[in-house]
Amino acid sequence: GTLDKVVALHKDLVQVKSYADVVWPIWGESMPCKENPDKLVFTSKSYDNADMKPYIVPYLLDDQSSVKGNLIIVAGGGYSSRNNKGEGFPIAAAFNEKGYNCFLLQRRVEPYCAEDIWMDMQRSIRYVRFYGEKLGFGAMNNLLAAGFSGGSATVLGAIENLYGDIQPTIYDPTYVLDEIDAVNSDLDIAFLLYGPNPAPVHEGVYEGLVTENEKIPELFIAAGADDPTGAPEDNWVLYQTAREKTNAELHTFANVGHGFGVGFKKTNSTFWIDMADNFVTQSLAAREKAAKKNK
């Protein structure tokens, strides 16, 4: 039967890389949780088991001298799953080709709360910055994130609530800080794809970017015009509230719905990665110009 075939195929599998080479657990001995983790209820419908620990899958370029930026990727799936197939693996491959080290974050999802998921995002920023500088990754002065749907909400949750030197202890006073927590958690640029609202339950009128963060990253914001989640309308609010605080760019693609990932064929959404890459090129040029002016 089918099970016998699966077992036979499994016996033929050959491990070409060690677990440590392809998975980087982001938390140490302590992992913050806003609620008591022993009281979380995992069921057969939960995306993960209770023993899942957040981790990063690295996609590093061979030549670190040519790296353009370091990009943390957060696949969508609301706050209940992770769409790695459509918004994780292919995104990493595409941005590798553009010259970026990529780091695919496997964040916590329900029954963990939004704050736990935002803490995973903040930790991934600190983790990449800590080890990137320690291991000599290229372009460590250009740290980015790309989020899709719930992944975009995750990125925004960190931008709004867990930036700079803010610590996870604001949500979990029992969490034991380590050396990675001492690292700054600001991003330089964020790509926000069809997920402008970090709230887990979207009630009332969306007010856009509401934060005391004084170092908001530059924002590339996009959605499909036919997205039924309300992302196009909320993106406009996000853009209007962000444009006076940071450099921001907004795109709405015609004939495109939700979840376009690398882009839906025969629509302009297939150009978004090129456009986002050019947004980074402009940002780097502006920074270089400003640095020369300040000398």
PDB file of C-alpha atoms in Angstrom:
ATOM      1  CA  GLY A   1       0.000   0.000   0.000  1.00  0.00           C
ATOM      2  CA  THR A   2       0.868   3.686   0.132  1.00  0.00           C
ATOM      3  CA  LEU A   3       2.480   3.380   3.558  1.00  0.00           C
ATOM      4  CA  ASP A   4       4.798   0.626   2.376  1.00  0.00           C
ATOM      5  CA  LYS A   5       5.896   2.801  -0.563  1.00  0.00           C
ATOM      6  CA  VAL A   6       6.616   5.718   1.755  1.00  0.00           C
ATOM      7  CA  VAL A   7       8.673   3.506   4.071  1.00  0.00           C
ATOM      8  CA  ALA A   8      10.643   2.130   1.103  1.00  0.00           C
ATOM      9  CA  LEU A   9      11.371   5.641  -0.203  1.00  0.00           C
ATOM     10  CA  HIS A  10      12.434   6.782   3.243  1.00  0.00           C
ATOM     11  CA  LYS A  11      15.047   4.008   3.404  1.00  0.00           C
ATOM     12  CA  ASP A  12      16.589   5.365   0.196  1.00  0.00           C
ATOM     13  CA  LEU A  13      17.007   8.884   1.561  1.00  0.00           C
ATOM     14  CA  VAL A  14      20.590  10.088   1.884  1.00  0.00           C
ATOM     15  CA  GLN A  15      21.468  12.948   4.226  1.00  0.00           C
ATOM     16  CA  VAL A  16      23.691  15.353   2.272  1.00  0.00           C
ATOM     17  CA  LYS A  17      23.906  18.019   4.996  1.00  0.00           C
ATOM     18  CA  SER A  18      23.760  17.879   8.759  1.00  0.00           C
ATOM     19  CA  TYR A  19      20.815  19.297  10.680  1.00  0.00           C
ATOM     20  CA  ALA A  20      23.097  22.012  12.096  1.00  0.00           C
ATOM     21  CA  ASP A  21      24.076  23.098   8.570  1.00  0.00           C
ATOM     22  CA  VAL A  22      20.520  23.676   7.375  1.00  0.00           C
ATOM     23  CA  VAL A  23      18.718  24.721  10.565  1.00  0.00           C
ATOM     24  CA  TRP A  24      19.732  27.459  12.994  1.00  0.00           C
ATOM     25  CA  PRO A  25      17.599  27.443  16.189  1.00  0.00           C
ATOM     26  CA  ILE A  26      17.182  31.096  17.167  1.00  0.00           C
ATOM     27  CA  TRP A  27      16.498  30.725  20.893  1.00  0.00           C
ATOM     28  CA  GLY A  28      18.906  29.382  23.495  1.00  0.00           C
ATOM     29  CA  GLU A  29      17.976  27.565  26.670  1.00  0.00           C
ATOM     30  CA  SER A  30      15.246  30.120  27.368  1.00  0.00           C
ATOM     31  CA  MET A  31      12.406  31.078  24.996  1.00  0.00           C
ATOM     32  CA  PRO A  32       9.982  33.893  25.927  1.00  0.00           C
ATOM     33  CA  CYS A  33       6.230  33.278  25.975  1.00  0.00           C
ATOM     34  CA  LYS A  34       3.643  35.871  26.927  1.00  0.00           C
ATOM     35  CA  GLU A  35       1.345  33.180  28.298  1.00  0.00           C
ATOM     36  CA  ASN A  36       2.308  30.104  30.290  1.00  0.00           C
ATOM     37  CA  PRO A  37       3.419  27.635  27.557  1.00  0.00           C
ATOM     38  CA  ASP A  38       2.208  24.700  29.663  1.00  0.00           C
ATOM     39  CA  LYS A  39      -1.334  25.981  29.257  1.00  0.00           C
ATOM     40  CA  LEU A  40      -1.237  26.208  25.458  1.00  0.00           C
ATOM     41  CA  VAL A  41      -3.532  23.710  23.763  1.00  0.00           C
ATOM     42  CA  PHE A  42      -2.156  21.840  20.740  1.00  0.00           C
ATOM     43  CA  THR A  43      -4.591  19.697  18.772  1.00  0.00           C
ATOM     44  CA  SER A  44      -4.493  17.512  15.672  1.00  0.00           C
ATOM     45  CA  LYS A  45      -5.359  20.673  13.707  1.00  0.00           C
ATOM     46  CA  SER A  46      -2.367  22.625  15.037  1.00  0.00           C
ATOM     47  CA  TYR A  47       0.292  23.355  12.439  1.00  0.00           C
ATOM     48  CA  ASP A  48       3.104  22.366  14.832  1.00  0.00           C
ATOM     49  CA  ASN A  49       3.603  20.052  17.765  1.00  0.00           C
ATOM     50  CA  ALA A  50       4.242  21.484  21.215  1.00  0.00           C
ATOM     51  CA  ASP A  51       7.991  20.765  20.931  1.00  0.00           C
ATOM     52  CA  MET A  52       8.522  22.979  17.862  1.00  0.00           C
ATOM     53  CA  LYS A  53      11.268  25.562  18.430  1.00  0.00           C
ATOM     54  CA  PRO A  54      11.641  28.503  16.004  1.00  0.00           C
ATOM     55  CA  TYR A  55      14.577  28.350  13.621  1.00  0.00           C
ATOM     56  CA  ILE A  56      16.153  29.892  10.528  1.00  0.00           C
ATOM     57  CA  VAL A  57      17.015  28.123   7.277  1.00  0.00           C
ATOM     58  CA  PRO A  58      20.024  29.968   5.778  1.00  0.00           C
ATOM     59  CA  TYR A  59      20.605  30.453   2.057  1.00  0.00           C
ATOM     60  CA  LEU A  60      24.134  31.892   1.938  1.00  0.00           C
ATOM     61  CA  LEU A  61      25.976  33.058  -1.153  1.00  0.00           C
ATOM     62  CA  ASP A  62      29.380  31.548  -1.890  1.00  0.00           C
ATOM     63  CA  ASP A  63      31.020  34.937  -2.430  1.00  0.00           C
ATOM     64  CA  GLN A  64      30.334  37.134   0.586  1.00  0.00           C
ATOM     65  CA  SER A  65      32.240  40.043  -0.961  1.00  0.00           C
ATOM     66  CA  SER A  66      29.471  40.457  -3.544  1.00  0.00           C
ATOM     67  CA  VAL A  67      26.512  40.341  -1.137  1.00  0.00           C
ATOM     68  CA  LYS A  68      24.016  43.198  -1.536  1.00  0.00           C
ATOM     69  CA  GLY A  69      22.032  42.610   1.641  1.00  0.00           C
ATOM     70  CA  ASN A  70      20.883  40.097   4.239  1.00  0.00           C
ATOM     71  CA  LEU A  71      17.210  39.250   3.887  1.00  0.00           C
ATOM     72  CA  ILE A  72      15.025  37.540   6.498  1.00  0.00           C
ATOM     73  CA  ILE A  73      11.990  35.941   4.823  1.00  0.00           C
ATOM     74  CA  VAL A  74       8.729  35.309   6.659  1.00  0.00           C
ATOM     75  CA  ALA A  75       6.174  33.217   4.774  1.00  0.00           C
ATOM     76  CA  GLY A  76       2.462  33.843   5.202  1.00  0.00           C
ATOM     77  CA  GLY A  77      -0.327  31.700   6.544  1.00  0.00           C
ATOM     78  CA  GLY A  78      -1.847  34.176   8.958  1.00  0.00           C
ATOM     79  CA  TYR A  79      -0.705  33.471  12.490  1.00  0.00           C
ATOM     80  CA  SER A  80      -1.720  29.814  12.147  1.00  0.00           C
ATOM     81  CA  SER A  81       0.585  28.276   9.492  1.00  0.00           C
ATOM     82  CA  ARG A  82       3.655  28.889   7.289  1.00  0.00           C
ATOM     83  CA  ASN A  83       3.355  28.838   3.498  1.00  0.00           C
ATOM     84  CA  ASN A  84       6.991  27.982   2.805  1.00  0.00           C
ATOM     85  CA  LYS A  85       6.177  26.367  -0.531  1.00  0.00           C
ATOM     86  CA  GLY A  86       4.768  29.539  -2.084  1.00  0.00           C
ATOM     87  CA  GLU A  87       6.298  32.351  -0.024  1.00  0.00           C
ATOM     88  CA  GLY A  88       9.441  30.879   1.471  1.00  0.00           C
ATOM     89  CA  PHE A  89      11.641  28.581  -0.587  1.00  0.00           C
ATOM     90  CA  PRO A  90      11.062  30.247  -3.997  1.00  0.00           C
ATOM     91  CA  ILE A  91      11.505  33.728  -2.503  1.00  0.00           C
ATOM     92  CA  ALA A  92      14.870  32.746  -1.036  1.00  0.00           C
ATOM     93  CA  ALA A  93      15.979  31.298  -4.375  1.00  0.00           C
ATOM     94  CA  ALA A  94      14.904  34.430  -6.261  1.00  0.00           C
ATOM     95  CA  PHE A  95      16.700  36.848  -3.927  1.00  0.00           C
ATOM     96  CA  ASN A  96      19.807  34.652  -3.848  1.00  0.00           C
ATOM     97  CA  GLU A  97      19.994  35.259  -7.590  1.00  0.00           C
ATOM     98  CA  LYS A  98      19.756  39.007  -6.930  1.00  0.00           C
ATOM     99  CA  GLY A  99      22.753  38.876  -4.589  1.00  0.00           C
ATOM    100  CA  TYR A 100      21.227  38.536  -1.126  1.00  0.00           C
ATOM    101  CA  ASN A 101      21.991  36.172   1.703  1.00  0.00           C
ATOM    102  CA  CYS A 102      18.563  34.847   2.681  1.00  0.00           C
ATOM    103  CA  PHE A 103      17.303  33.515   5.997  1.00  0.00           C
ATOM    104  CA  LEU A 104      13.932  31.767   6.023  1.00  0.00           C
ATOM    105  CA  LEU A 105      12.331  32.176   9.442  1.00  0.00           C
ATOM    106  CA  GLN A 106      10.202  29.364  10.801  1.00  0.00           C
ATOM    107  CA  ARG A 107       8.229  31.330  13.397  1.00  0.00           C
ATOM    108  CA  ARG A 108       5.837  30.089  16.015  1.00  0.00           C
ATOM    109  CA  VAL A 109       2.153  30.056  15.075  1.00  0.00           C
ATOM    110  CA  GLU A 110      -1.106  29.349  16.929  1.00  0.00           C
ATOM    111  CA  PRO A 111      -1.753  28.472  19.680  1.00  0.00           C
ATOM    112  CA  TYR A 112       1.064  30.925  20.432  1.00  0.00           C
ATOM    113  CA  CYS A 113      -0.112  34.532  20.590  1.00  0.00           C
ATOM    114  CA  ALA A 114       0.885  37.377  18.259  1.00  0.00           C
ATOM    115  CA  GLU A 115       3.385  38.766  20.747  1.00  0.00           C
ATOM    116  CA  ASP A 116       5.265  35.435  20.803  1.00  0.00           C
ATOM    117  CA  ILE A 117       5.407  35.475  17.010  1.00  0.00           C
ATOM    118  CA  TRP A 118       6.674  39.075  16.981  1.00  0.00           C
ATOM    119  CA  MET A 119       9.365  38.077  19.472  1.00  0.00           C
ATOM    120  CA  ASP A 120      10.520  35.376  17.036  1.00  0.00           C
ATOM    121  CA  MET A 121      10.816  38.063  14.360  1.00  0.00           C
ATOM    122  CA  GLN A 122      12.833  40.360  16.600  1.00  0.00           C
ATOM    123  CA  ARG A 123      15.056  37.474  17.638  1.00  0.00           C
ATOM    124  CA  SER A 124      15.719  36.516  14.013  1.00  0.00           C
ATOM    125  CA  ILE A 125      16.942  40.062  13.325  1.00  0.00           C
ATOM    126  CA  ARG A 126      19.237  39.991  16.318  1.00  0.00           C
ATOM    127  CA  TYR A 127      20.404  36.451  15.493  1.00  0.00           C
ATOM    128  CA  VAL A 128      21.353  37.320  11.902  1.00  0.00           C
ATOM    129  CA  ARG A 129      23.063  40.535  12.995  1.00  0.00           C
ATOM    130  CA  PHE A 130      24.966  38.813  15.845  1.00  0.00           C
ATOM    131  CA  TYR A 131      26.229  35.841  13.851  1.00  0.00           C
ATOM    132  CA  GLY A 132      26.505  37.722  10.564  1.00  0.00           C
ATOM    133  CA  GLU A 133      29.022  40.124  12.068  1.00  0.00           C
ATOM    134  CA  LYS A 134      30.751  37.312  13.958  1.00  0.00           C
ATOM    135  CA  LEU A 135      31.092  35.097  10.865  1.00  0.00           C
ATOM    136  CA  GLY A 136      31.937  37.893   8.440  1.00  0.00           C
ATOM    137  CA  PHE A 137      28.855  37.939   6.245  1.00  0.00           C
ATOM    138  CA  GLY A 138      28.877  40.588   3.537  1.00  0.00           C
ATOM    139  CA  ALA A 139      26.710  43.734   3.605  1.00  0.00           C
ATOM    140  CA  MET A 140      25.900  43.560   7.287  1.00  0.00           C
ATOM    141  CA  ASN A 141      25.067  47.254   7.072  1.00  0.00           C
ATOM    142  CA  ASN A 142      21.994  46.295   5.034  1.00  0.00           C
ATOM    143  CA  LEU A 143      19.585  44.061   6.969  1.00  0.00           C
ATOM    144  CA  LEU A 144      16.173  43.477   5.417  1.00  0.00           C
ATOM    145  CA  ALA A 145      12.993  41.489   5.935  1.00  0.00           C
ATOM    146  CA  ALA A 146      10.347  40.310   3.476  1.00  0.00           C
ATOM    147  CA  GLY A 147       6.979  39.283   4.868  1.00  0.00           C
ATOM    148  CA  PHE A 148       3.925  37.863   3.145  1.00  0.00           C
ATOM    149  CA  SER A 149       0.384  38.148   4.526  1.00  0.00           C
ATOM    150  CA  GLY A 150       0.711  36.933   8.136  1.00  0.00           C
ATOM    151  CA  GLY A 151       4.468  37.087   7.616  1.00  0.00           C
ATOM    152  CA  SER A 152       4.176  40.764   6.727  1.00  0.00           C
ATOM    153  CA  ALA A 153       2.046  41.262   9.835  1.00  0.00           C
ATOM    154  CA  THR A 154       4.805  39.550  11.812  1.00  0.00           C
ATOM    155  CA  VAL A 155       7.450  41.919  10.431  1.00  0.00           C
ATOM    156  CA  LEU A 156       5.252  44.927  11.183  1.00  0.00           C
ATOM    157  CA  GLY A 157       4.554  43.673  14.692  1.00  0.00           C
ATOM    158  CA  ALA A 158       8.287  43.752  15.397  1.00  0.00           C
ATOM    159  CA  ILE A 159       8.774  47.134  13.696  1.00  0.00           C
ATOM    160  CA  GLU A 160       5.995  48.679  15.774  1.00  0.00           C
ATOM    161  CA  ASN A 161       6.606  46.990  19.133  1.00  0.00           C
ATOM    162  CA  LEU A 162      10.012  45.256  19.370  1.00  0.00           C
ATOM    163  CA  TYR A 163      12.593  47.558  17.848  1.00  0.00           C
ATOM    164  CA  GLY A 164      16.001  48.869  18.874  1.00  0.00           C
ATOM    165  CA  ASP A 165      16.965  47.875  22.412  1.00  0.00           C
ATOM    166  CA  ILE A 166      13.491  46.777  23.572  1.00  0.00           C
ATOM    167  CA  GLN A 167      13.646  43.360  25.216  1.00  0.00           C
ATOM    168  CA  PRO A 168      11.271  40.350  25.161  1.00  0.00           C
ATOM    169  CA  THR A 169      10.861  40.835  28.902  1.00  0.00           C
ATOM    170  CA  ILE A 170       8.149  43.418  28.153  1.00  0.00           C
ATOM    171  CA  TYR A 171       5.960  40.401  27.363  1.00  0.00           C
ATOM    172  CA  ASP A 172       7.666  37.705  29.459  1.00  0.00           C
ATOM    173  CA  PRO A 173       9.340  39.009  32.637  1.00  0.00           C
ATOM    174  CA  THR A 174      10.668  35.515  33.390  1.00  0.00           C
ATOM    175  CA  TYR A 175      12.718  35.316  30.188  1.00  0.00           C
ATOM    176  CA  VAL A 176      16.484  35.130  30.774  1.00  0.00           C
ATOM    177  CA  LEU A 177      18.352  37.516  28.460  1.00  0.00           C
ATOM    178  CA  ASP A 178      21.501  36.390  26.643  1.00  0.00           C
ATOM    179  CA  GLU A 179      24.230  38.036  24.564  1.00  0.00           C
ATOM    180  CA  ILE A 180      22.118  38.005  21.392  1.00  0.00           C
ATOM    181  CA  ASP A 181      19.454  40.094  23.130  1.00  0.00           C
ATOM    182  CA  ALA A 182      22.043  42.860  23.549  1.00  0.00           C
ATOM    183  CA  VAL A 183      22.104  43.361  19.759  1.00  0.00           C
ATOM    184  CA  ASN A 184      20.048  46.106  18.103  1.00  0.00           C
ATOM    185  CA  SER A 185      16.879  44.837  16.388  1.00  0.00           C
ATOM    186  CA  ASP A 186      16.218  47.611  13.849  1.00  0.00           C
ATOM    187  CA  LEU A 187      15.827  46.755  10.161  1.00  0.00           C
ATOM    188  CA  ASP A 188      17.115  48.869   7.283  1.00  0.00           C
ATOM    189  CA  ILE A 189      14.447  47.899   4.725  1.00  0.00           C
ATOM    190  CA  ALA A 190      11.238  45.853   4.820  1.00  0.00           C
ATOM    191  CA  PHE A 191       9.240  44.391   1.942  1.00  0.00           C
ATOM    192  CA  LEU A 192       5.613  44.142   3.091  1.00  0.00           C
ATOM    193  CA  LEU A 193       3.477  41.974   0.824  1.00  0.00           C
ATOM    194  CA  TYR A 194      -0.311  41.921   1.315  1.00  0.00           C
ATOM    195  CA  GLY A 195      -0.271  41.964   5.119  1.00  0.00           C
ATOM    196  CA  PRO A 196      -0.351  45.552   6.431  1.00  0.00           C
ATOM    197  CA  ASN A 197      -2.101  44.913   9.751  1.00  0.00           C
ATOM    198  CA  PRO A 198      -0.159  43.173  12.568  1.00  0.00           C
ATOM    199  CA  ALA A 199      -3.282  42.608  14.685  1.00  0.00           C
ATOM    200  CA  PRO A 200      -4.241  38.901  14.862  1.00  0.00           C
ATOM    201  CA  VAL A 201      -7.937  39.845  14.713  1.00  0.00           C
ATOM    202  CA  HIS A 202      -8.686  42.781  12.418  1.00  0.00           C
ATOM    203  CA  GLU A 203     -11.453  44.639  14.194  1.00  0.00           C
ATOM    204  CA  GLY A 204     -12.482  48.257  13.688  1.00  0.00           C
ATOM    205  CA  VAL A 205     -10.765  50.790  11.435  1.00  0.00           C
ATOM    206  CA  TYR A 206      -7.105  50.142  10.627  1.00  0.00           C
ATOM    207  CA  GLU A 207      -5.011  53.135  11.726  1.00  0.00           C
ATOM    208  CA  GLY A 208      -1.798  52.269   9.904  1.00  0.00           C
ATOM    209  CA  LEU A 209       1.710  52.522  11.329  1.00  0.00           C
ATOM    210  CA  VAL A 210       1.282  53.524  14.968  1.00  0.00           C
ATOM    211  CA  THR A 211       4.557  53.339  16.878  1.00  0.00           C
ATOM    212  CA  GLU A 212       7.115  55.301  18.860  1.00  0.00           C
ATOM    213  CA  ASN A 213       9.884  53.703  16.792  1.00  0.00           C
ATOM    214  CA  GLU A 214      12.133  56.510  15.537  1.00  0.00           C
ATOM    215  CA  LYS A 215      14.119  54.210  13.226  1.00  0.00           C
ATOM    216  CA  ILE A 216      11.401  52.776  10.993  1.00  0.00           C
ATOM    217  CA  PRO A 217      12.959  50.921   8.059  1.00  0.00           C
ATOM    218  CA  GLU A 218      12.359  51.996   4.492  1.00  0.00           C
ATOM    219  CA  LEU A 219       9.213  50.258   3.272  1.00  0.00           C
ATOM    220  CA  PHE A 220       8.336  48.592  -0.023  1.00  0.00           C
ATOM    221  CA  ILE A 221       4.597  47.861   0.179  1.00  0.00           C
ATOM    222  CA  ALA A 222       2.565  45.822  -2.339  1.00  0.00           C
ATOM    223  CA  ALA A 223      -0.704  43.926  -2.809  1.00  0.00           C
ATOM    224  CA  GLY A 224      -3.027  42.726  -5.549  1.00  0.00           C
ATOM    225  CA  ALA A 225      -5.989  44.930  -6.463  1.00  0.00           C
ATOM    226  CA  ASP A 226      -8.344  41.942  -6.197  1.00  0.00           C
ATOM    227  CA  ASP A 227      -7.112  40.831  -2.774  1.00  0.00           C
ATOM    228  CA  PRO A 228     -10.284  39.988  -0.779  1.00  0.00           C
ATOM    229  CA  THR A 229      -8.590  40.452   2.619  1.00  0.00           C
ATOM    230  CA  GLY A 230      -8.697  44.242   2.413  1.00  0.00           C
ATOM    231  CA  ALA A 231      -4.928  44.478   1.964  1.00  0.00           C
ATOM    232  CA  PRO A 232      -5.048  47.062  -0.899  1.00  0.00           C
ATOM    233  CA  GLU A 233      -7.108  49.489   1.160  1.00  0.00           C
ATOM    234  CA  ASP A 234      -5.083  48.903   4.332  1.00  0.00           C
ATOM    235  CA  ASN A 235      -1.828  49.226   2.370  1.00  0.00           C
ATOM    236  CA  TRP A 236      -2.877  52.744   1.410  1.00  0.00           C
ATOM    237  CA  VAL A 237      -3.427  53.608   5.077  1.00  0.00           C
ATOM    238  CA  LEU A 238      -0.075  52.065   5.985  1.00  0.00           C
ATOM    239  CA  TYR A 239       1.663  54.035   3.253  1.00  0.00           C
ATOM    240  CA  GLN A 240       0.049  57.333   4.239  1.00  0.00           C
ATOM    241  CA  THR A 241       1.050  56.895   7.887  1.00  0.00           C
ATOM    242  CA  ALA A 242       4.585  55.759   7.015  1.00  0.00           C
ATOM    243  CA  ARG A 243       5.605  58.130   4.222  1.00  0.00           C
ATOM    244  CA  GLU A 244       6.282  61.081   6.549  1.00  0.00           C
ATOM    245  CA  LYS A 245       8.447  58.922   8.826  1.00  0.00           C
ATOM    246  CA  THR A 246      10.477  56.952   6.298  1.00  0.00           C
ATOM    247  CA  ASN A 247      11.102  56.399   2.603  1.00  0.00           C
ATOM    248  CA  ALA A 248       8.150  54.330   1.364  1.00  0.00           C
ATOM    249  CA  GLU A 249       6.893  52.980  -1.956  1.00  0.00           C
ATOM    250  CA  LEU A 250       3.433  51.536  -2.657  1.00  0.00           C
ATOM    251  CA  HIS A 251       2.262  49.217  -5.452  1.00  0.00           C
ATOM    252  CA  THR A 252      -1.138  47.728  -6.265  1.00  0.00           C
ATOM    253  CA  PHE A 253      -1.132  45.141  -9.049  1.00  0.00           C
ATOM    254  CA  ALA A 254      -4.181  44.887 -11.321  1.00  0.00           C
ATOM    255  CA  ASN A 255      -5.876  41.505 -11.846  1.00  0.00           C
ATOM    256  CA  VAL A 256      -4.059  39.983  -8.873  1.00  0.00           C
ATOM    257  CA  GLY A 257      -5.521  38.482  -5.711  1.00  0.00           C
ATOM    258  CA  HIS A 258      -4.015  37.340  -2.434  1.00  0.00           C
ATOM    259  CA  GLY A 259      -0.892  35.233  -2.019  1.00  0.00           C
ATOM    260  CA  PHE A 260       0.970  35.918  -5.244  1.00  0.00           C
ATOM    261  CA  GLY A 261       4.395  34.957  -3.834  1.00  0.00           C
ATOM    262  CA  VAL A 262       6.978  35.394  -6.599  1.00  0.00           C
ATOM    263  CA  GLY A 263       4.173  36.724  -8.814  1.00  0.00           C
ATOM    264  CA  PHE A 264       1.157  35.464 -10.731  1.00  0.00           C
ATOM    265  CA  LYS A 265       1.919  34.684 -14.377  1.00  0.00           C
ATOM    266  CA  LYS A 266       0.891  37.231 -17.027  1.00  0.00           C
ATOM    267  CA  THR A 267       0.470  40.022 -14.441  1.00  0.00           C
ATOM    268  CA  ASN A 268       2.762  42.821 -13.324  1.00  0.00           C
ATOM    269  CA  SER A 269       3.131  41.125  -9.955  1.00  0.00           C
ATOM    270  CA  THR A 270       5.887  39.040 -11.601  1.00  0.00           C
ATOM    271  CA  PHE A 271       8.025  42.207 -11.569  1.00  0.00           C
ATOM    272  CA  TRP A 272       7.794  42.918  -7.845  1.00  0.00           C
ATOM    273  CA  ILE A 273      11.088  41.224  -6.961  1.00  0.00           C
ATOM    274  CA  ASP A 274      12.935  43.267  -9.592  1.00  0.00           C
ATOM    275  CA  MET A 275      11.187  46.384  -8.309  1.00  0.00           C
ATOM    276  CA  ALA A 276      12.042  45.622  -4.691  1.00  0.00           C
ATOM    277  CA  ASP A 277      15.659  44.957  -5.638  1.00  0.00           C
ATOM    278  CA  ASN A 278      15.791  48.314  -7.421  1.00  0.00           C
ATOM    279  CA  PHE A 279      14.279  49.926  -4.318  1.00  0.00           C
ATOM    280  CA  VAL A 280      17.270  48.562  -2.385  1.00  0.00           C
ATOM    281  CA  THR A 281      19.679  49.861  -5.052  1.00  0.00           C
ATOM    282  CA  GLN A 282      18.193  53.337  -4.682  1.00  0.00           C
ATOM    283  CA  SER A 283      18.428  53.118  -0.902  1.00  0.00           C
ATOM    284  CA  LEU A 284      22.093  52.119  -0.985  1.00  0.00           C
ATOM    285  CA  ALA A 285      22.884  54.938  -3.419  1.00  0.00           C
ATOM    286  CA  ALA A 286      21.121  57.468  -1.185  1.00  0.00           C
ATOM    287  CA  ARG A 287      23.018  56.228   1.865  1.00  0.00           C
ATOM    288  CA  GLU A 288      26.333  56.476   0.037  1.00  0.00           C
ATOM    289  CA  LYS A 289      25.497  60.004  -1.098  1.00  0.00           C
ATOM    290  CA  ALA A 290      24.540  61.034   2.428  1.00  0.00           C
ATOM    291  CA  ALA A 291      27.751  59.543   3.854  1.00  0.00           C
ATOM    292  CA  LYS A 292      29.885  61.500   1.375  1.00  0.00           C
ATOM    293  CA  LYS A 293      27.987  64.696   2.172  1.00  0.00           C
ATOM    294  CA  ASN A 294      28.560  64.250   5.909  1.00  0.00           C
ATOM    295  CA  LYS A 295      32.326  63.733   5.564  1.00  0.00           C
TER     296      LYS A 295
END
